[in-house]
């Protein structure tokens, strides 16, 4: 994020641009900044685009490649700084609150009231959509990060069962390695490594430990022996990756599992979108299971479209977009392709595949267990500055020979500085 002071200064420029009309789009145009550029992501986005175009609106595509959205968020900052925000931007979790606090987002309260969003959107999501009490964003899905995606044939060939705890997991990885196959398709980018740490923290310390470390950034928990074990395990995983992992995009890692070049990938359920886009079927071609040791809990991230303050001439198109996103039929159609599940609880699950139905059941179970947590790796756990500090330590650890003791100290120190 920009510092509050700096952004406020820039807002003056934004207000001027609006007043002089330079920032307003044509009447019926929605400009959408997003990072959905992989095959599965683009297919899902197309459902929204077609919906809007079918209603007579023009779609101005602002795709910024880069999984997890870091690059897109950088572009957005520049656009806002130039006084030229888009109609809407794909946003994750706490970032919505950052822009709302700068008073840059529009108000969706009337539409939300008319359409009854309060009744159908789970409370855990609403707090991110209404960071200051007003609806400023429309949630399109619920993803979660504690998943493993496996090539079924490889599992069958080596005689592997779905592992349910760390030791079983390591045993499966050893079996695949012994068969001469890369066990883990690893994407060596900070956000992907943080996604694996989401799962490792949850698996190693449980839901309460996850909340303490990756939601509350509690210093004692961050400096604990359990956190050291998390880094020991992260180090262990490096035994199972191929040498070409640095910088690899997440969807290329998924492709390795799809093509049988690697046994599995630890990734959020947008990976399922890639399998589906390649014509693969759950339980026939691929397996989905919770990261061993995290059964009964869910670390979630929700993609939302935050609506920027726009001039009167663009409002109708913006509201049409928000309404389309929240439509139950759209939520079903979109999430069937994206790999996630709907952000509304009233969408039936019968059209969803085995992994989607499992995601829905797991979510309910996690709520019952008080084990539904916002994903650190995907902006729902800690503020952006703290998240960035965590990313840096995690990725430096994985690519170096830093000890787990050092990593724990570096992590806690970096977090303390960033808060
Ligand atoms: C996440 C986002 C997902 C998916 C993924 C990879 O942050 O929530 O929808 O796009 O990044 O790009």
Coordinates of C-alpha atoms and ligand atoms in Angstrom, one line a residue:
X1 CA 0.0 0.0 0.0
X2 CA 0.9 3.6 -0.4
X3 CA 1.3 5.4 2.8
X4 CA -2.0 7.0 3.9
X5 CA -0.6 10.5 3.6
X6 CA 0.7 10.0 0.2
X7 CA -2.4 8.4 -1.1
X8 CA -4.6 11.1 0.4
X9 CA -2.5 13.7 -1.5
X10 CA -2.9 11.7 -4.7
X11 CA -6.6 11.5 -4.1
X12 CA -6.8 15.3 -4.6
X13 CA -5.5 14.6 -8.1
X14 CA -8.0 11.9 -8.6
X15 CA -10.9 14.2 -7.5
X16 CA -9.7 16.8 -10.0
X17 CA -9.5 14.2 -12.8
X18 CA -13.1 13.1 -12.1
X19 CA -14.3 16.7 -12.0
X20 CA -12.7 17.5 -15.3
X21 CA -14.2 14.4 -16.7
X22 CA -10.9 12.8 -17.8
X23 CA -11.3 9.7 -15.7
X24 CA -14.8 8.7 -16.7
X25 CA -15.3 5.8 -19.1
X26 CA -17.9 5.7 -21.7
X27 CA -21.4 5.2 -20.4
X28 CA -21.7 1.5 -20.8
X29 CA -18.1 0.5 -20.3
X30 CA -16.7 -1.4 -17.3
X31 CA -13.0 -1.4 -17.0
X32 CA -11.9 -4.4 -14.9
X33 CA -8.3 -4.9 -13.6
X34 CA -7.6 -8.5 -12.7
X35 CA -4.8 -11.2 -12.8
X36 CA -6.8 -14.0 -14.2
X37 CA -4.6 -14.9 -17.2
X38 CA -4.0 -18.7 -16.9
X39 CA -6.2 -21.0 -19.0
X40 CA -8.6 -21.9 -16.2
X41 CA -8.8 -18.4 -14.8
X42 CA -9.4 -16.8 -18.3
X43 CA -12.2 -19.3 -18.9
X44 CA -13.9 -18.4 -15.7
X45 CA -13.5 -14.7 -16.3
X46 CA -15.0 -15.1 -19.7
X47 CA -18.3 -16.2 -18.0
X48 CA -18.5 -12.8 -16.4
X49 CA -17.4 -10.9 -19.5
X50 CA -20.1 -12.7 -21.6
X51 CA -22.7 -12.1 -19.0
X52 CA -22.0 -8.3 -19.0
X53 CA -21.7 -8.1 -22.8
X54 CA -25.0 -10.0 -23.1
X55 CA -26.6 -7.2 -21.1
X56 CA -25.2 -4.6 -23.5
X57 CA -22.2 -3.4 -21.5
X58 CA -18.7 -3.1 -23.0
X59 CA -15.9 -4.9 -21.2
X60 CA -12.5 -3.1 -21.1
X61 CA -10.1 -5.8 -20.0
X62 CA -7.3 -4.8 -17.7
X63 CA -5.4 -8.1 -17.4
X64 CA -2.1 -8.0 -15.5
X65 CA -0.4 -11.3 -15.6
X66 CA 1.1 -12.7 -12.3
X67 CA -0.5 -15.3 -10.1
X68 CA -1.6 -14.1 -6.7
X69 CA -2.0 -10.5 -8.0
X70 CA 1.1 -8.7 -6.7
X71 CA 1.8 -7.2 -10.2
X72 CA -1.8 -6.2 -10.7
X73 CA -1.9 -4.5 -7.3
X74 CA 1.2 -2.5 -8.3
X75 CA -0.5 -1.4 -11.5
X76 CA -3.6 -0.4 -9.5
X77 CA -1.5 1.8 -7.1
X78 CA 0.0 3.6 -10.1
X79 CA -3.5 4.1 -11.6
X80 CA -4.9 5.4 -8.4
X81 CA -1.8 7.7 -8.0
X82 CA -2.5 9.1 -11.4
X83 CA -6.1 9.8 -10.5
X84 CA -7.3 7.2 -12.9
X85 CA -8.7 4.2 -11.1
X86 CA -10.6 1.5 -13.1
X87 CA -14.4 0.8 -12.6
X88 CA -13.4 -2.2 -10.6
X89 CA -10.4 -4.2 -9.5
X90 CA -10.1 -7.8 -8.4
X91 CA -9.1 -7.6 -4.7
X92 CA -8.3 -9.9 -1.8
X93 CA -9.3 -9.5 1.8
X94 CA -7.6 -6.7 3.8
X95 CA -6.6 -4.8 0.7
X96 CA -10.3 -3.8 0.2
X97 CA -10.1 -2.2 3.6
X98 CA -7.0 -0.3 2.7
X99 CA -8.7 1.4 -0.3
X100 CA -11.9 1.9 1.7
X101 CA -10.0 3.7 4.4
X102 CA -8.7 6.1 1.7
X103 CA -12.3 6.8 0.8
X104 CA -11.6 5.6 -2.8
X105 CA -14.4 3.0 -3.1
X106 CA -18.0 3.5 -4.0
X107 CA -21.0 2.5 -1.9
X108 CA -23.0 -0.6 -2.8
X109 CA -25.4 -0.5 0.2
X110 CA -28.6 0.2 -1.8
X111 CA -28.0 -2.7 -4.2
X112 CA -26.9 -5.0 -1.3
X113 CA -30.1 -4.2 0.6
X114 CA -32.3 -4.6 -2.5
X115 CA -30.7 -7.9 -3.4
X116 CA -30.5 -9.2 0.2
X117 CA -26.7 -9.9 0.2
X118 CA -26.6 -9.8 4.0
X119 CA -28.7 -12.9 4.2
X120 CA -26.7 -15.0 1.8
X121 CA -23.0 -14.0 2.1
X122 CA -21.2 -15.8 5.0
X123 CA -20.3 -13.5 7.9
X124 CA -16.6 -14.3 7.5
X125 CA -16.7 -12.8 4.0
X126 CA -18.9 -9.8 4.9
X127 CA -16.3 -8.3 7.2
X128 CA -13.9 -8.0 4.2
X129 CA -16.7 -6.6 1.9
X130 CA -17.8 -4.0 4.4
X131 CA -14.5 -3.0 6.0
X132 CA -15.9 0.3 7.3
X133 CA -19.5 -0.8 7.6
X134 CA -20.6 -0.1 4.0
X135 CA -20.6 -2.6 1.2
X136 CA -17.8 -1.6 -1.2
X137 CA -17.0 -4.9 -2.9
X138 CA -18.9 -7.9 -4.4
X139 CA -17.5 -11.4 -3.6
X140 CA -17.4 -13.8 -6.5
X141 CA -16.1 -17.0 -4.9
X142 CA -14.6 -18.8 -2.0
X143 CA -11.2 -20.4 -2.6
X144 CA -9.1 -22.2 -0.1
X145 CA -5.4 -22.8 0.1
X146 CA -4.9 -26.0 2.1
X147 CA -5.3 -28.4 -0.8
X148 CA -3.1 -31.0 -2.6
X149 CA -3.7 -31.8 -6.3
X150 CA -2.3 -35.2 -7.3
X151 CA -1.9 -37.2 -10.5
X152 CA -4.1 -40.2 -9.9
X153 CA -2.2 -42.5 -12.3
X154 CA 1.1 -41.8 -10.5
X155 CA -0.5 -42.5 -7.1
X156 CA -1.9 -45.8 -8.5
X157 CA 1.3 -46.8 -10.1
X158 CA 3.4 -46.3 -7.0
X159 CA 0.6 -47.7 -4.7
X160 CA 0.1 -44.5 -2.8
X161 CA -2.9 -43.9 -0.6
X162 CA -4.1 -40.4 0.3
X163 CA -1.9 -39.3 3.2
X164 CA -3.7 -37.9 6.3
X165 CA -0.7 -36.7 8.4
X166 CA 2.9 -35.4 7.9
X167 CA 4.6 -38.8 8.2
X168 CA 2.2 -40.5 5.7
X169 CA 2.8 -37.5 3.4
X170 CA 6.6 -37.9 3.5
X171 CA 6.2 -41.7 2.9
X172 CA 4.1 -41.0 -0.3
X173 CA 6.7 -38.4 -1.4
X174 CA 9.5 -41.0 -0.9
X175 CA 7.5 -43.6 -2.9
X176 CA 7.1 -41.2 -5.9
X177 CA 10.7 -40.2 -5.7
X178 CA 11.8 -43.8 -5.7
X179 CA 9.8 -44.3 -8.9
X180 CA 12.0 -41.7 -10.6
X181 CA 9.2 -39.1 -10.7
X182 CA 9.4 -35.5 -9.3
X183 CA 7.2 -35.7 -6.3
X184 CA 6.2 -32.1 -6.0
X185 CA 5.6 -29.5 -8.8
X186 CA 7.0 -26.5 -7.0
X187 CA 6.5 -22.9 -8.2
X188 CA 9.4 -20.9 -6.9
X189 CA 7.7 -17.6 -6.4
X190 CA 7.2 -15.9 -3.0
X191 CA 3.4 -16.1 -3.0
X192 CA 3.3 -19.7 -4.0
X193 CA 5.8 -20.6 -1.2
X194 CA 3.7 -18.7 1.2
X195 CA 0.7 -20.7 0.1
X196 CA 2.5 -23.9 1.1
X197 CA 3.4 -22.3 4.4
X198 CA -0.3 -21.5 5.0
X199 CA -0.9 -25.3 4.9
X200 CA 2.3 -26.2 6.9
X201 CA 1.4 -23.9 9.8
X202 CA -2.1 -25.2 10.0
X203 CA -1.0 -28.8 9.7
X204 CA 1.9 -28.5 12.2
X205 CA 0.3 -26.3 14.9
X206 CA -3.5 -26.6 14.2
X207 CA -6.1 -23.9 13.7
X208 CA -5.5 -21.9 16.9
X209 CA -1.8 -21.8 16.1
X210 CA -2.6 -20.6 12.6
X211 CA -4.7 -17.8 14.0
X212 CA -2.1 -16.7 16.4
X213 CA 0.8 -16.7 13.9
X214 CA -0.8 -15.9 10.5
X215 CA -3.8 -13.9 11.5
X216 CA -2.7 -12.1 14.7
X217 CA 1.0 -12.1 14.0
X218 CA 1.6 -12.9 17.7
X219 CA 5.3 -12.6 18.5
X220 CA 5.4 -15.5 21.0
X221 CA 3.7 -17.8 18.6
X222 CA 6.0 -16.7 15.7
X223 CA 9.1 -17.4 17.9
X224 CA 7.8 -20.8 19.1
X225 CA 9.3 -24.2 18.5
X226 CA 6.3 -25.1 16.5
X227 CA 7.2 -22.4 14.0
X228 CA 10.7 -23.9 13.9
X229 CA 9.1 -27.3 13.0
X230 CA 7.2 -25.5 10.2
X231 CA 10.5 -24.4 8.7
X232 CA 12.1 -27.8 9.2
X233 CA 9.2 -29.3 7.2
X234 CA 9.5 -26.6 4.5
X235 CA 13.1 -27.5 4.2
X236 CA 12.2 -31.2 4.0
X237 CA 9.9 -30.5 1.0
X238 CA 12.9 -29.2 -0.9
X239 CA 14.1 -32.8 -1.2
X240 CA 11.2 -33.5 -3.5
X241 CA 11.3 -30.6 -6.0
X242 CA 13.1 -30.5 -9.4
X243 CA 16.0 -28.1 -10.0
X244 CA 14.0 -25.9 -12.4
X245 CA 11.5 -24.7 -9.7
X246 CA 12.8 -21.1 -9.3
X247 CA 10.4 -18.6 -10.7
X248 CA 8.0 -21.2 -12.1
X249 CA 4.5 -20.0 -12.6
X250 CA 1.8 -21.8 -10.6
X251 CA -0.1 -22.9 -13.7
X252 CA 3.0 -24.4 -15.2
X253 CA 3.5 -26.4 -12.0
X254 CA -0.1 -27.6 -12.3
X255 CA 0.6 -28.6 -15.9
X256 CA 3.4 -30.8 -14.6
X257 CA 0.9 -32.7 -12.5
X258 CA -1.6 -32.8 -15.4
X259 CA 1.0 -34.2 -17.8
X260 CA 2.4 -36.8 -15.3
X261 CA 5.8 -35.0 -14.9
X262 CA 5.2 -34.5 -11.2
X263 CA 3.1 -36.3 -8.5
X264 CA 1.4 -33.4 -6.9
X265 CA 1.1 -29.7 -6.3
X266 CA 0.2 -27.9 -3.0
X267 CA -2.0 -25.0 -4.2
X268 CA -5.3 -23.3 -3.8
X269 CA -8.3 -24.7 -5.7
X270 CA -7.7 -22.4 -8.7
X271 CA -5.4 -25.3 -9.7
X272 CA -8.6 -27.3 -10.3
X273 CA -9.6 -24.8 -12.9
X274 CA -6.4 -25.8 -14.8
X275 CA -7.3 -29.5 -14.6
X276 CA -10.8 -28.9 -15.8
X277 CA -9.6 -26.6 -18.6
X278 CA -7.4 -29.5 -19.7
X279 CA -10.5 -31.8 -19.8
X280 CA -9.4 -33.8 -16.7
X281 CA -11.9 -35.3 -14.3
X282 CA -11.6 -35.5 -10.5
X283 CA -11.1 -39.0 -9.1
X284 CA -10.4 -40.3 -12.6
X285 CA -7.4 -38.2 -13.7
X286 CA -6.6 -36.3 -10.5
X287 CA -7.1 -36.4 -6.8
X288 CA -7.9 -33.5 -4.5
X289 CA -7.3 -33.8 -0.8
X290 CA -6.7 -31.5 2.1
X291 CA -3.0 -30.9 3.0
X292 CA -2.3 -33.8 5.4
X293 CA -3.1 -32.7 8.9
X294 CA -5.4 -29.9 8.0
X295 CA -8.6 -31.9 7.6
X296 CA -11.6 -30.2 9.3
X297 CA -10.1 -26.7 8.8
X298 CA -10.0 -24.3 5.9
X299 CA -7.8 -21.3 5.1
X300 CA -9.9 -19.3 2.6
X301 CA -9.5 -16.5 0.2
X302 CA -12.3 -14.8 -1.6
X303 CA -11.9 -12.9 -4.9
X304 CA -13.9 -9.8 -4.7
X305 CA -14.5 -6.9 -7.1
X306 CA -14.0 -3.6 -5.3
X307 CA -15.9 -0.8 -6.9
X308 CA -14.1 2.5 -7.2
X309 CA -15.9 5.9 -6.9
X310 CA -16.9 6.7 -10.4
X311 CA -18.7 9.6 -12.0
X312 CA -22.5 9.4 -12.5
X313 CA -22.3 8.4 -16.1
X314 CA -20.4 5.2 -15.2
X315 CA -22.5 4.2 -12.1
X316 CA -25.2 2.3 -13.9
X317 CA -22.6 0.0 -15.6
X318 CA -20.8 -0.5 -12.4
X319 CA -24.0 -1.4 -10.5
X320 CA -24.9 -3.8 -13.3
X321 CA -21.5 -5.5 -12.9
X322 CA -22.0 -5.8 -9.1
X323 CA -25.5 -7.2 -9.6
X324 CA -24.2 -9.7 -12.2
X325 CA -21.5 -10.9 -9.9
X326 CA -23.9 -11.6 -7.1
X327 CA -26.5 -13.4 -9.2
X328 CA -26.9 -17.0 -8.0
X329 CA -26.9 -18.4 -11.5
X330 CA -23.8 -16.5 -12.4
X331 CA -22.1 -17.6 -9.1
X332 CA -22.8 -21.2 -10.1
X333 CA -21.6 -20.9 -13.7
X334 CA -18.5 -19.0 -12.8
X335 CA -17.4 -21.2 -9.9
X336 CA -18.0 -24.4 -11.8
X337 CA -15.2 -23.2 -14.1
X338 CA -12.9 -21.4 -11.6
X339 CA -12.4 -24.3 -9.2
X340 CA -13.8 -22.3 -6.2
X341 CA -17.3 -22.4 -4.7
X342 CA -19.9 -19.7 -4.6
X343 CA -19.7 -16.8 -2.2
X344 CA -23.4 -17.2 -1.5
X345 CA -24.6 -20.0 0.7
X346 CA -27.9 -20.4 -1.2
X347 CA -26.4 -21.8 -4.5
X348 CA -27.1 -25.5 -4.8
X349 CA -24.1 -27.8 -4.9
X350 CA -25.5 -30.5 -7.1
X351 CA -23.8 -29.4 -10.3
X352 CA -20.4 -29.2 -8.6
X353 CA -17.8 -32.1 -9.1
X354 CA -16.5 -34.2 -6.2
X355 CA -13.8 -31.6 -5.3
X356 CA -16.3 -28.8 -5.3
X357 CA -18.7 -30.7 -3.2
X358 CA -15.9 -31.5 -0.8
X359 CA -15.0 -27.8 -0.7
X360 CA -18.5 -27.0 0.3
X361 CA -18.7 -29.7 3.0
X362 CA -15.3 -28.8 4.3
X363 CA -16.3 -25.2 4.7
X364 CA -19.3 -26.1 6.8
X365 CA -17.2 -28.4 8.9
X366 CA -14.6 -25.8 9.4
X367 CA -17.2 -23.2 10.5
X368 CA -18.5 -25.8 13.0
X369 CA -14.9 -26.4 14.3
X370 CA -14.2 -22.7 14.6
X371 CA -11.4 -23.5 12.1
X372 CA -12.2 -21.2 9.1
X373 CA -9.2 -18.9 8.8
X374 CA -8.3 -16.1 6.4
X375 CA -5.3 -17.1 4.3
X376 CA -2.2 -15.2 5.0
X377 CA -0.7 -16.0 1.6
X378 CA -3.7 -14.5 -0.1
X379 CA -4.3 -11.3 1.8
X380 CA -6.9 -12.5 4.3
X381 CA -4.7 -13.0 7.3
X382 CA -2.4 -10.0 8.0
X383 CA -2.1 -6.5 6.5
X384 CA -0.1 -6.2 3.3
X385 CA 3.0 -4.9 4.9
X386 CA 3.2 -7.8 7.3
X387 CA 2.3 -10.2 4.6
X388 CA 5.2 -8.9 2.5
X389 CA 7.6 -9.3 5.4
X390 CA 6.4 -13.0 5.8
X391 CA 6.8 -13.6 2.0
X392 CA 10.4 -12.3 2.0
X393 CA 11.5 -14.5 4.9
X394 CA 9.8 -17.6 3.6
X395 CA 11.1 -17.3 0.0
X396 CA 14.7 -16.4 1.2
X397 CA 14.6 -19.5 3.5
X398 CA 13.5 -21.8 0.7
X399 CA 16.1 -20.6 -1.8
X400 CA 19.1 -20.5 0.7
X401 CA 20.6 -22.7 3.4
X402 CA 19.2 -20.5 6.2
X403 CA 18.6 -22.6 9.3
X404 CA 15.1 -22.9 10.8
X405 CA 16.3 -21.1 13.9
X406 CA 17.4 -18.1 11.8
X407 CA 14.2 -18.2 9.8
X408 CA 12.1 -18.1 13.0
X409 CA 14.0 -15.1 14.3
X410 CA 14.0 -13.3 10.9
X411 CA 10.3 -13.9 10.5
X412 CA 9.4 -12.6 14.0
X413 CA 11.8 -9.6 13.6
X414 CA 10.5 -8.7 10.2
X415 CA 6.9 -8.9 11.3
X416 CA 7.6 -6.7 14.3
X417 CA 9.2 -4.1 12.0
X418 CA 6.3 -4.2 9.5
X419 CA 3.5 -3.8 12.0
Ligands
LIG1 C1 -5.3 -15.9 -5.9 C2 -6.7 -15.7 -6.4 C3 -7.2 -16.8 -7.2 C4 -6.2 -17.2 -8.3 C5 -4.7 -17.2 -7.8 C6 -3.7 -17.5 -8.8 O1 -4.8 -14.9 -5.2 O2 -7.5 -15.5 -5.3 O3 -8.4 -16.5 -7.8 O4 -6.3 -16.3 -9.3 O5 -4.4 -16.1 -7.1 O6 -3.6 -16.4 -9.7

